[in-house]
mmCIF file of C-alpha atoms in Angstrom:
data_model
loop_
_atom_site.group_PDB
_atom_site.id
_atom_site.type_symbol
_atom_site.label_atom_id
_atom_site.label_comp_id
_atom_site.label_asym_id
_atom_site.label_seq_id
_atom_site.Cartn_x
_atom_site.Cartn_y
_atom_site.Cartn_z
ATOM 1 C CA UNK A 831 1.661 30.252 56.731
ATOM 2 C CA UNK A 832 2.661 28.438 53.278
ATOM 3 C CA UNK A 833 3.418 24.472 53.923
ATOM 4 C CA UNK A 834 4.092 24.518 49.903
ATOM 5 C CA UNK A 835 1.313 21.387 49.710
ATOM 6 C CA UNK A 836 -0.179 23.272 47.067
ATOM 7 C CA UNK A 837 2.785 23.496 44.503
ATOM 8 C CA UNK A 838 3.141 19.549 43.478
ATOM 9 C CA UNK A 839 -0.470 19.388 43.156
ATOM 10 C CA UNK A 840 -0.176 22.556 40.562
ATOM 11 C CA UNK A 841 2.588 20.627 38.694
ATOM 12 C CA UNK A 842 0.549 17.728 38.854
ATOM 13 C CA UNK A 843 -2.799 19.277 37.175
ATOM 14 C CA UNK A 844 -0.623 21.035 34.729
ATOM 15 C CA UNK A 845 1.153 18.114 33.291
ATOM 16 C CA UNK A 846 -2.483 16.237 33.206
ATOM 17 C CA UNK A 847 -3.984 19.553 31.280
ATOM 18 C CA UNK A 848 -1.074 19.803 28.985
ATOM 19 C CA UNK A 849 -0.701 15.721 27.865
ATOM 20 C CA UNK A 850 -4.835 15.819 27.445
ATOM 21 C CA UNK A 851 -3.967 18.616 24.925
ATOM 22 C CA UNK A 852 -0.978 16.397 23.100
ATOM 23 C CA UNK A 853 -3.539 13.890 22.468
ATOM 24 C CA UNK A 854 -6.097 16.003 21.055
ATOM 25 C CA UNK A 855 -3.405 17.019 18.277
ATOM 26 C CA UNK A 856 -3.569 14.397 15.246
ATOM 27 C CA UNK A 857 -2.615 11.621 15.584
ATOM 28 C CA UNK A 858 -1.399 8.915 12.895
ATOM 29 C CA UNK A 859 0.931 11.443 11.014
ATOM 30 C CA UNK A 860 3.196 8.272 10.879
ATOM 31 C CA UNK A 861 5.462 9.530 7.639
ATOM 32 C CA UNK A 862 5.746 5.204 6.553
ATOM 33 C CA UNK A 863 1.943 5.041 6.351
ATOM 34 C CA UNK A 864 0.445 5.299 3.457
ATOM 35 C CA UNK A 865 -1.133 8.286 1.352
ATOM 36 C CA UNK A 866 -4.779 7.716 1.134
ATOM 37 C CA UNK A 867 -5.593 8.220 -2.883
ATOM 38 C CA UNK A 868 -8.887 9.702 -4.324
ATOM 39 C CA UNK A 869 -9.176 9.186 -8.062
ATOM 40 C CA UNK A 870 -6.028 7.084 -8.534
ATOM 41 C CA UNK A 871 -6.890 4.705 -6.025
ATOM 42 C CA UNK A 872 -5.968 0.849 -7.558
ATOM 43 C CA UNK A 873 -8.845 -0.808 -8.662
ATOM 44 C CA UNK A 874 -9.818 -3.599 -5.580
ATOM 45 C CA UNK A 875 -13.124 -4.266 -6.023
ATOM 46 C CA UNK A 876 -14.339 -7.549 -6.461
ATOM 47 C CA UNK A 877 -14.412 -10.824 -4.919
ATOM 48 C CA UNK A 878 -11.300 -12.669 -3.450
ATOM 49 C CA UNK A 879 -11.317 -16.579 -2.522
ATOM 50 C CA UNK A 880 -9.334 -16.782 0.488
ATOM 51 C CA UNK A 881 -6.150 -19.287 0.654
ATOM 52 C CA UNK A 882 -4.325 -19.155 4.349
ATOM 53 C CA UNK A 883 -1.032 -20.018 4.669
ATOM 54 C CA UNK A 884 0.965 -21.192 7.649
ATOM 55 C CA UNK A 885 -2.038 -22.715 9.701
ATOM 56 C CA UNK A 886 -0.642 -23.607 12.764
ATOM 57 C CA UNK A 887 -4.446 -25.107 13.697
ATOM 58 C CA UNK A 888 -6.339 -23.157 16.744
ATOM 59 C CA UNK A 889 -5.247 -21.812 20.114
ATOM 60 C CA UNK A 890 -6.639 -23.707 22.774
ATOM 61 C CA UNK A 891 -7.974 -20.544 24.247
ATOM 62 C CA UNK A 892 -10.277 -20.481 20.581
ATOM 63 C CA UNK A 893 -11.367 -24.148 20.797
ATOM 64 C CA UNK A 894 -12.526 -23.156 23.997
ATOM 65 C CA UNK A 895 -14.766 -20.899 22.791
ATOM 66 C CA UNK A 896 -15.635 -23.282 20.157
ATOM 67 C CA UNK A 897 -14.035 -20.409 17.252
ATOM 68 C CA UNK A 898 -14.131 -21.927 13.467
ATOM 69 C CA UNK A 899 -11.433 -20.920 11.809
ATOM 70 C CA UNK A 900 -12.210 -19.598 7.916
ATOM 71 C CA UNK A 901 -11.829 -22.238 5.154
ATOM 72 C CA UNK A 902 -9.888 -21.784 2.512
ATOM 73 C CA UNK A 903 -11.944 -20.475 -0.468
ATOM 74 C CA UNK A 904 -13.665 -18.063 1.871
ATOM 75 C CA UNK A 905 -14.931 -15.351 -0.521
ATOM 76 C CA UNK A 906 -14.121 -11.310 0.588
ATOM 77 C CA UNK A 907 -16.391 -9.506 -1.376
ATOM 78 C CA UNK A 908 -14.468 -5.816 -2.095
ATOM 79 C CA UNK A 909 -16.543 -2.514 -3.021
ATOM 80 C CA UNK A 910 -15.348 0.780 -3.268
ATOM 81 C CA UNK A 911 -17.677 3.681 -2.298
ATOM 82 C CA UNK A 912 -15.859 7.219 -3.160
ATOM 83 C CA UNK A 913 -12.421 7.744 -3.124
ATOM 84 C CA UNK A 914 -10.513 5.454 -1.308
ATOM 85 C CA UNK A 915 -13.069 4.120 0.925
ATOM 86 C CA UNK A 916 -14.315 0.310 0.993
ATOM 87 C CA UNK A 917 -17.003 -1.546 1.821
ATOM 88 C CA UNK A 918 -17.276 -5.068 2.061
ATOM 89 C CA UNK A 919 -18.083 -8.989 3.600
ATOM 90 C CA UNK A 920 -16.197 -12.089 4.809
ATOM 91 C CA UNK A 921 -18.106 -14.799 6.136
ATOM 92 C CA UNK A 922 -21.288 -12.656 6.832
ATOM 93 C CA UNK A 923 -19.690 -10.099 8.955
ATOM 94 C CA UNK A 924 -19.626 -6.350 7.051
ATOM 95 C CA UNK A 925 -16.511 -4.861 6.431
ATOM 96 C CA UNK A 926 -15.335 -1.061 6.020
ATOM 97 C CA UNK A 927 -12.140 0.259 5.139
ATOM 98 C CA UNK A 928 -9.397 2.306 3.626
ATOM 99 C CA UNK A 929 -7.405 1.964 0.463
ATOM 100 C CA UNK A 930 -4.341 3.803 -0.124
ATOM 101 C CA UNK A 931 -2.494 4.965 -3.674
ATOM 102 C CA UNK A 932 0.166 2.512 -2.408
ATOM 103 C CA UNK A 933 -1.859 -0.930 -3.035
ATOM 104 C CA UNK A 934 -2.547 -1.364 0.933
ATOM 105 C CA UNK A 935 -5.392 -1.785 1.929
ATOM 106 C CA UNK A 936 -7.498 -1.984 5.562
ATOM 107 C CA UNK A 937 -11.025 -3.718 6.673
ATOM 108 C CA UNK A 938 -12.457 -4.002 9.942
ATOM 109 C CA UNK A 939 -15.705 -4.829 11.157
ATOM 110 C CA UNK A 940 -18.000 -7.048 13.562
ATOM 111 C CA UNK A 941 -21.483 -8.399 13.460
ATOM 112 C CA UNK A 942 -24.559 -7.318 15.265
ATOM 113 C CA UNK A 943 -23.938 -8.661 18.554
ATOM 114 C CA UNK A 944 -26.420 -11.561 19.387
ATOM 115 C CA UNK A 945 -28.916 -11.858 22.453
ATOM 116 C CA UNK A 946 -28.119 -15.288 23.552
ATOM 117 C CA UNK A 947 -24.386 -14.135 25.129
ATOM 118 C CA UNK A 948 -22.851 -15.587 21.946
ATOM 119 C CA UNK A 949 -19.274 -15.098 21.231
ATOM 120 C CA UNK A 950 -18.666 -11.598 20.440
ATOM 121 C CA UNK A 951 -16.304 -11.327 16.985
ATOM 122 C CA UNK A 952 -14.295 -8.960 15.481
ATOM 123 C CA UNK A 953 -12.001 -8.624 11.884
ATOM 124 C CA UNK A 954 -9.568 -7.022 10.883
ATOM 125 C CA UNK A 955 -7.659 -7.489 7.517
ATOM 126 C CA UNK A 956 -4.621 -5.929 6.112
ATOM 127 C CA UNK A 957 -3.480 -6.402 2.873
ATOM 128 C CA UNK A 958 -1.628 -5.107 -0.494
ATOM 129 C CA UNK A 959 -3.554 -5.170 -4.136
ATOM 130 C CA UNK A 960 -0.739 -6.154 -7.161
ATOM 131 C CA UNK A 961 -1.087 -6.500 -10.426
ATOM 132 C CA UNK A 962 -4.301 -6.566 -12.578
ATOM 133 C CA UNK A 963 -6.151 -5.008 -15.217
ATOM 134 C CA UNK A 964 -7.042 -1.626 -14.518
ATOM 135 C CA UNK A 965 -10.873 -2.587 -15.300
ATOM 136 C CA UNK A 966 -11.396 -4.412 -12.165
ATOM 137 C CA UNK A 967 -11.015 -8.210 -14.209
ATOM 138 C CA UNK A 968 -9.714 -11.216 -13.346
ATOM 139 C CA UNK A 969 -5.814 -11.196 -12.364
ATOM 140 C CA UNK A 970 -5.490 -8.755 -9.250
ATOM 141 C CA UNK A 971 -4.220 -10.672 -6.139
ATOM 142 C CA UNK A 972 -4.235 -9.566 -2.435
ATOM 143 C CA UNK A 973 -1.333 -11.008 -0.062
ATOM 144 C CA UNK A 974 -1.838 -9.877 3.603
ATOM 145 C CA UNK A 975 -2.972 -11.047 7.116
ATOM 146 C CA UNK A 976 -6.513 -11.966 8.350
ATOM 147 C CA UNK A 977 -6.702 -11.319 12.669
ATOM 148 C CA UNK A 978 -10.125 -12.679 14.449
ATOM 149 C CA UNK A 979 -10.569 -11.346 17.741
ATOM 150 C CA UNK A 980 -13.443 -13.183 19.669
ATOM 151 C CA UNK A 981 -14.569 -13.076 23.202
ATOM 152 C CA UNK A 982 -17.452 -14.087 25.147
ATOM 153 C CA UNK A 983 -18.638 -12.848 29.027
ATOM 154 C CA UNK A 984 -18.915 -16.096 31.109
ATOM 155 C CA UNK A 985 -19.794 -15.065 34.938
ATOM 156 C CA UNK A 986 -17.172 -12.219 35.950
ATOM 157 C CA UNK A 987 -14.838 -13.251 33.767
ATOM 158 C CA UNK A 988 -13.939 -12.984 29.754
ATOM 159 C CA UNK A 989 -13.003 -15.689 27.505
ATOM 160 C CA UNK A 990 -10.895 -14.316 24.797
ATOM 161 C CA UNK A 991 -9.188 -15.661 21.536
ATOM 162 C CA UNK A 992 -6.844 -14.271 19.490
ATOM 163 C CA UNK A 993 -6.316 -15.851 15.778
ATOM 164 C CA UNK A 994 -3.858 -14.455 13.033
ATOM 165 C CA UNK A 995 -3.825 -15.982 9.653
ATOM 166 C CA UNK A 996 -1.729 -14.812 6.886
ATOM 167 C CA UNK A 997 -3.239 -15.376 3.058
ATOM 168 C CA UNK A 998 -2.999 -14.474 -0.791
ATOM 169 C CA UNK A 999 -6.142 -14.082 -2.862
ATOM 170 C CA UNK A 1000 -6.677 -13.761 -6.591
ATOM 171 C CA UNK A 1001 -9.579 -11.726 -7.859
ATOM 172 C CA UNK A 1002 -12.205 -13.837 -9.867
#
């Protein structure tokens, strides 16, 4: 005798087979984003002083963690590898990336975590590259938005702090 116990548990499996396979397809064909650029990529590189805008001062949940916010004047070193891939530093921490034909930019990127349970840290930058001479000189600017993510383990539970700074840079 059939119960039919067997037939929602087929549907079941099948939907989990076929959605696994969905997101296996590629993914980030968003038509807005950007087209990554090879040999017309805009010229980036080179070192940024930092000016934030807006500060609304810490969270509490980042003076908690005792989280220094960047200064202004903070220097993001920018190098460009091949095509439109970056390298590069803010505050010590490494940064890699993406530019794209458009001017926008990406960096991400987190320390080496430390043995003493320190606060673990992570950055993330988007921006857009204007103007500038086309020789990498003085006279490009970046306008975009800085995002530290920190966290540290403290017994079963996770401090975290979130902190979102918009800024403008001009290259030196």
């Amino acid at each position: 005798m059939t119960s039919g116990r067997f037939v929602p548990l087929a549907a079941v499996a099948t939907a989990v087979v076929s959605s696994t396979f969905l997101m296996l397809g590629p993914a980030g064909c968003d038509e807005s984003q950007s087209v990554a650029c090879a040999d017309d990529c805009p010229t980036v590189e080179g070192t940024y002083p930092l000016t934030f805008t807006g500060d609304a001062g810490l969270p509490s949940e980042c003076v908690n963690l005792n989280v220094q916010p960047l200064a202004d004047g903070e220097l993001l070193a920018i190098q460009r590898t091949e095509g439109g891939m970056l390298t590069g530093s803010l505050a010590g921490v490494m940064l890699t990336g993406q530019v794209y034909a458009t001017g926008d930019l990406t960096l991400t990127g987190m320390p080496l975590p430390s043995s003493d349970g320190g606060v673990s840290t992570f950055f993330s930058i988007t921006a857009t590259h204007t103007g500038g001479p086309e020789d990498g000189g003085p006279g490009g600017s970046l306008s975009g938005n800085f995002t530290g993510q920190f966290s540290r383990i403290q017994g079963t539970s996770a401090l975290r702090c979130n902190l979102a700074r918009p800024f403008t840079a001009t290259r030196q």
